[in-house]
Amino acid sequence: MSSLNEGLAKVWETHRFTLISILSVMFVLAVWAFVTMFFTISALIIPSPTVFLAKLKEVFTQGYVGKSMFAHISSSVLRTSAGLLAAIALGIPIGLAAGYNKYISAIITPFTSFLRPIPPIAYIPLVILWFGIGEFSKVSLVFMGAFLYMTLNCSAGVRSVPRDLILVARNLGATERQLFFKVILPASLPFVVTGIKTATAISWSIIVAAELVAAQEGLGYMIMDAATFFRIPEVYVGIMIVGIIGFVLESIVRLLENKTCHWAGK
Amino acid sequence: MRENSNVRIELKNVTKVYRSEERNADVVALQNVSFEIKDKEIVSIVGPSGCGKSTIINIIAGFDTNGVTGEVLIDGARINKIGRDRVVVFQTHALFPWLRVRENIAFGLKIHGLEEKEITKKVKEFIESTNLTGFEEHYPYQLSGGMKQRVALARALINEPRILLMDEPFGALDAQTRLEMQENLLAICRQLHPTILLVTHDIEEAILLSNRILVLTPRPGKIKYKKPVNLPEPREYGVVTCDEFVSCKKELLSILHSYKK
Ligand SMILES: Nc1ncnc2c1ncn2[C@@H]1O[C@H](COP(=O)(O)OP(=O)(O)OP(=O)(O)O)[C@@H](O)[C@H]1O
Ligand SMILES: [Mg+2]
C-alpha cells in the first residue's frame, strides 16, 4: 500500500503540471456535459457532448455539403502553407538584409511601420477587388500578413547579435561573407524561428477569416455556411478542427525550434 | 622608425575621444598615453573604473579607430585594421552559443581553411592543455564560468597569436577558479610565449602574472606610473607572500587609494 503511495507521489512529482492540465481540461468537459444535461439548453446554442460527437463522426464519414472533410481541411492547410512558405522564403533574406544594412532598412522601414498595425483581414475587400475570389487572393492575403512578421523578426534578429561575437569573428580573420554565414545568420536563428512561429499562427487565423468571406471549401467556409443554415453543431465541430490543426502546425514549428535553437536564451 | 626589433607593441601619445552626437558631450577617454611592450613580456594595466583600460585594448586590437590620434605600432609598423596577430580575450567569454566546445575552439582555423585533419589534431592538443578533455561535445551553456573562459582562451591561443590582449578575462570568476585560470595561463605562456597585455582590477593578479604594471589615472586616462615587477621566474602562486610581492602591492594600493575622493 505504502509503495503504491510512493509510486503515486513520484508520478505527481515528475508530471504534476501535465496532470494539472489534463484535469483542467477534464473539468471543463465535465461542466459542458453537466450544463447541457441538466439545463434545457437548445442544441442550437450549445450542443451536448453526445450530439457534438455524433456530428463529428457524421462530417468525417459523410463530409460537409458534398465535400469530404479531408477536402475542406486540405484546402485550408494548402492555402496557408503556400502563403506562409512564400512569406518565409522572401521574408528571411529581405529581413536579414534590412537588419544588416542600414540603407535597406531605411528603404523598407516606413512601409513595415505603417503596415504593422493594420490587421491583415482588413485587406480582404481589396484583395477580392484585385484578385477575385479565387485561390490566389487567399494565398496572397496570408502572404501579406506572414511576410511582415518574418521581415520584422529577421531584421530584429540581426540587430540583436552581440557585438562581442562579431568582434571575435573579425578578430580571428573572418571575411564579410564568413561573418554573415558563420556568425550573424546562426546568431539570428532564434529570432527567425520565432518569426516563423508567429507567422504560422497568423497565417492560420487569416486563412480561416478569409474563407469566412469568400470560398467554396475550407474550414472557414464550413463554419460560415453552417452558421448561415443554423447547423450549429457543425459550427462547433468546425471551430474545434481549426483549433486542433492550429495546434498541430504550432507543434511542428516548435519541433523545429527545439532542434535548431536549443542553445537560445541559456 | 625605431630599430629596436625587441619592441612588440608601442603607443606614442595616443589620445582617444569618444565623439558624441550632442554638442560638448565628447568624452576624452585617453590622453597622451605612451608605452612600450617588449616581445614575450606580460604587462598589466590597472586603474580606476572608467579610466580607459578597455579603450586601450580596443585600440590596439584595431576594433576602434575613430577619434584616435597618436601612433599605435606593432613590430614598428602602424596598425590600420584588426589583425589575427593580436587576439582579444573578453571578460564575457563571447563564445558562440550554437557551437560545441571543439567547434568554438576550431573557429579561427576553420575560417582560414586549414585541413580538417590538422584542425582536429590541434583542437585536441589545446583541449588537453586547457583541461577541457571530456567536454569537447558540450555547448557553452553546459559549462561552468571557468570552463567557458578556458574555451575562450583556447579559441584565442590555437591561432598562435604573437600578442594576446586580455580585458579582465578572469573578472567574472570566483577566487578559486580565478587562481586555477591564472596558473593555467602561466603554464600556457611557458609553452607558447605570447606577448600579453592584461587589463585587470585585481592587483594581486597583476603582480602575480606580469613583468610590468601600468597604472592609469582616472579619466581622461594617463599613465601615472610604470612599475617593474621583479619576482622569481617561473611564477607560481607561492610568491604572494614574499617581500617584493607585498611591497609592490602596498605601493600600488596606495596609488589607487589616492584616487578616491
Ligand atoms: N562607446 C562609448 N561612447 C562614449 N563614451 C565611452 C564609450 N565607451 C567608453 N566610453 C567612456 O570612456 C571611458 C573609458 O571607458 P573604458 O571602457 O575604456 O573604461 P575601463 O577602464 O575599461 O573601465 P572598467 O574598469 O569599468 O571596465 C569611460 O569613462 C566611458 O564612459
Ligand atoms: Mg573595461
Coordinates of C-alpha atoms in Angstrom, one line a residue, chain A residues 16-163:
Chain A
R16 CA 2.3 17.3 -11.9
F17 CA 2.0 20.1 -14.4
T18 CA 0.8 17.8 -17.2
L19 CA -1.6 16.2 -14.8
I20 CA -3.0 19.5 -13.7
S21 CA -3.5 20.5 -17.4
I22 CA -5.3 17.2 -18.1
L23 CA -7.5 17.7 -15.0
S24 CA -8.3 21.3 -16.0
V25 CA -9.5 20.1 -19.5
M26 CA -11.5 17.3 -18.0
F27 CA -13.1 19.7 -15.6
V28 CA -14.3 22.0 -18.4
L29 CA -15.6 19.0 -20.4
A30 CA -17.5 17.8 -17.3
V31 CA -19.0 21.3 -16.9
W32 CA -20.1 21.2 -20.5
A33 CA -21.7 17.7 -20.1
F34 CA -23.3 18.8 -16.9
V35 CA -24.7 22.0 -18.2
T36 CA -26.2 20.5 -21.3
M37 CA -27.6 17.5 -19.5
F38 CA -29.3 19.2 -16.6
F39 CA -30.4 22.5 -18.0
T40 CA -32.6 22.7 -21.0
I41 CA -30.3 24.4 -23.4
S42 CA -31.1 24.1 -27.1
A43 CA -28.6 22.2 -29.2
L44 CA -28.7 25.3 -31.4
I45 CA -26.9 27.2 -28.7
I46 CA -24.6 24.7 -27.0
P47 CA -24.9 21.1 -28.3
S48 CA -24.4 18.3 -25.7
P49 CA -21.2 16.2 -26.0
T50 CA -23.2 13.3 -27.5
V51 CA -24.7 15.5 -30.2
F52 CA -21.3 17.0 -30.8
L53 CA -19.6 13.6 -31.2
A54 CA -22.3 12.3 -33.4
K55 CA -21.9 15.4 -35.7
L56 CA -18.1 15.0 -35.6
K57 CA -18.5 11.4 -36.8
E58 CA -21.0 12.4 -39.4
V59 CA -18.9 15.1 -41.0
F60 CA -15.9 12.8 -41.2
T61 CA -17.8 9.9 -42.7
Q62 CA -20.2 11.8 -45.0
G63 CA -18.4 15.1 -45.5
Y64 CA -20.0 18.5 -45.4
V65 CA -22.1 19.9 -48.2
G66 CA -20.9 17.4 -50.8
K67 CA -17.2 17.7 -50.0
S68 CA -15.2 15.3 -47.7
M69 CA -13.7 16.7 -44.5
F70 CA -10.4 15.9 -46.0
A71 CA -11.1 18.3 -48.9
H72 CA -12.1 21.1 -46.5
I73 CA -9.1 20.6 -44.3
S74 CA -6.5 20.1 -47.0
S75 CA -7.7 23.2 -48.9
S76 CA -7.3 25.4 -45.8
V77 CA -3.9 23.9 -45.0
L78 CA -2.7 24.1 -48.6
R79 CA -3.7 27.8 -48.9
T80 CA -2.0 28.6 -45.6
S81 CA 1.2 26.7 -46.5
A82 CA 1.5 28.3 -49.9
G83 CA 1.2 31.8 -48.5
L84 CA 3.4 31.1 -45.5
L85 CA 6.2 29.4 -47.4
A86 CA 6.4 32.2 -49.9
A87 CA 6.5 34.7 -47.0
I88 CA 9.3 32.7 -45.3
A89 CA 11.2 32.4 -48.5
L90 CA 11.1 36.1 -49.2
G91 CA 10.9 37.4 -45.6
I92 CA 14.1 35.8 -44.4
P93 CA 16.5 37.3 -47.0
I94 CA 14.8 40.7 -47.0
G95 CA 14.6 40.9 -43.2
L96 CA 18.2 39.8 -42.7
A97 CA 19.4 42.3 -45.3
A98 CA 17.5 45.0 -43.6
G99 CA 19.0 44.1 -40.3
Y100 CA 22.4 44.0 -41.8
N101 CA 22.4 47.1 -43.9
K102 CA 21.1 50.5 -42.7
Y103 CA 20.2 51.7 -46.2
I104 CA 18.0 48.7 -46.9
S105 CA 16.4 49.2 -43.5
A106 CA 15.8 52.9 -44.3
I107 CA 14.1 51.9 -47.5
I108 CA 11.6 49.3 -46.1
T109 CA 11.0 50.6 -42.5
P110 CA 8.5 53.3 -43.5
F111 CA 6.3 50.6 -45.1
T112 CA 6.7 48.0 -42.4
S113 CA 6.0 50.5 -39.6
F114 CA 2.9 51.8 -41.4
L115 CA 1.5 48.3 -42.3
R116 CA 2.2 46.7 -38.9
P117 CA -0.8 48.0 -37.0
I118 CA -3.2 47.1 -39.8
P119 CA -4.9 43.7 -39.3
P120 CA -4.4 41.7 -42.5
I121 CA -8.1 40.8 -42.6
A122 CA -8.8 44.5 -43.3
Y123 CA -7.3 43.8 -46.8
I124 CA -9.9 41.2 -47.7
P125 CA -12.2 43.6 -49.7
L126 CA -9.1 44.9 -51.5
V127 CA -7.7 41.5 -52.3
I128 CA -11.1 40.4 -53.6
L129 CA -11.2 43.5 -55.8
W130 CA -7.7 42.9 -57.1
F131 CA -7.5 39.2 -57.5
G132 CA -11.1 38.0 -57.4
I133 CA -12.3 35.3 -55.0
G134 CA -10.0 32.5 -56.4
E135 CA -7.2 30.8 -54.6
F136 CA -4.6 33.4 -55.4
S137 CA -6.4 36.1 -53.5
K138 CA -6.5 34.0 -50.3
V139 CA -2.9 32.9 -50.6
S140 CA -1.7 36.5 -51.2
L141 CA -3.6 37.6 -48.1
V142 CA -1.8 35.1 -46.0
F143 CA 1.4 36.1 -47.6
M144 CA 0.9 39.8 -46.7
G145 CA 0.3 39.0 -43.1
A146 CA 3.1 36.5 -42.7
F147 CA 5.7 38.4 -44.7
L148 CA 5.6 41.4 -42.5
Y149 CA 6.2 39.3 -39.4
M150 CA 9.0 37.4 -41.0
T151 CA 10.8 40.5 -42.1
L152 CA 10.4 42.3 -38.8
N153 CA 11.7 39.3 -36.8
C154 CA 14.6 38.6 -39.1
S155 CA 15.9 42.2 -39.0
A156 CA 15.4 42.3 -35.2
G157 CA 17.4 39.1 -35.1
V158 CA 20.4 40.6 -36.9
R159 CA 20.4 43.7 -34.8
S160 CA 20.4 41.6 -31.6
V161 CA 23.6 39.8 -32.4
P162 CA 26.0 40.6 -29.6
R163 CA 28.8 43.0 -30.6

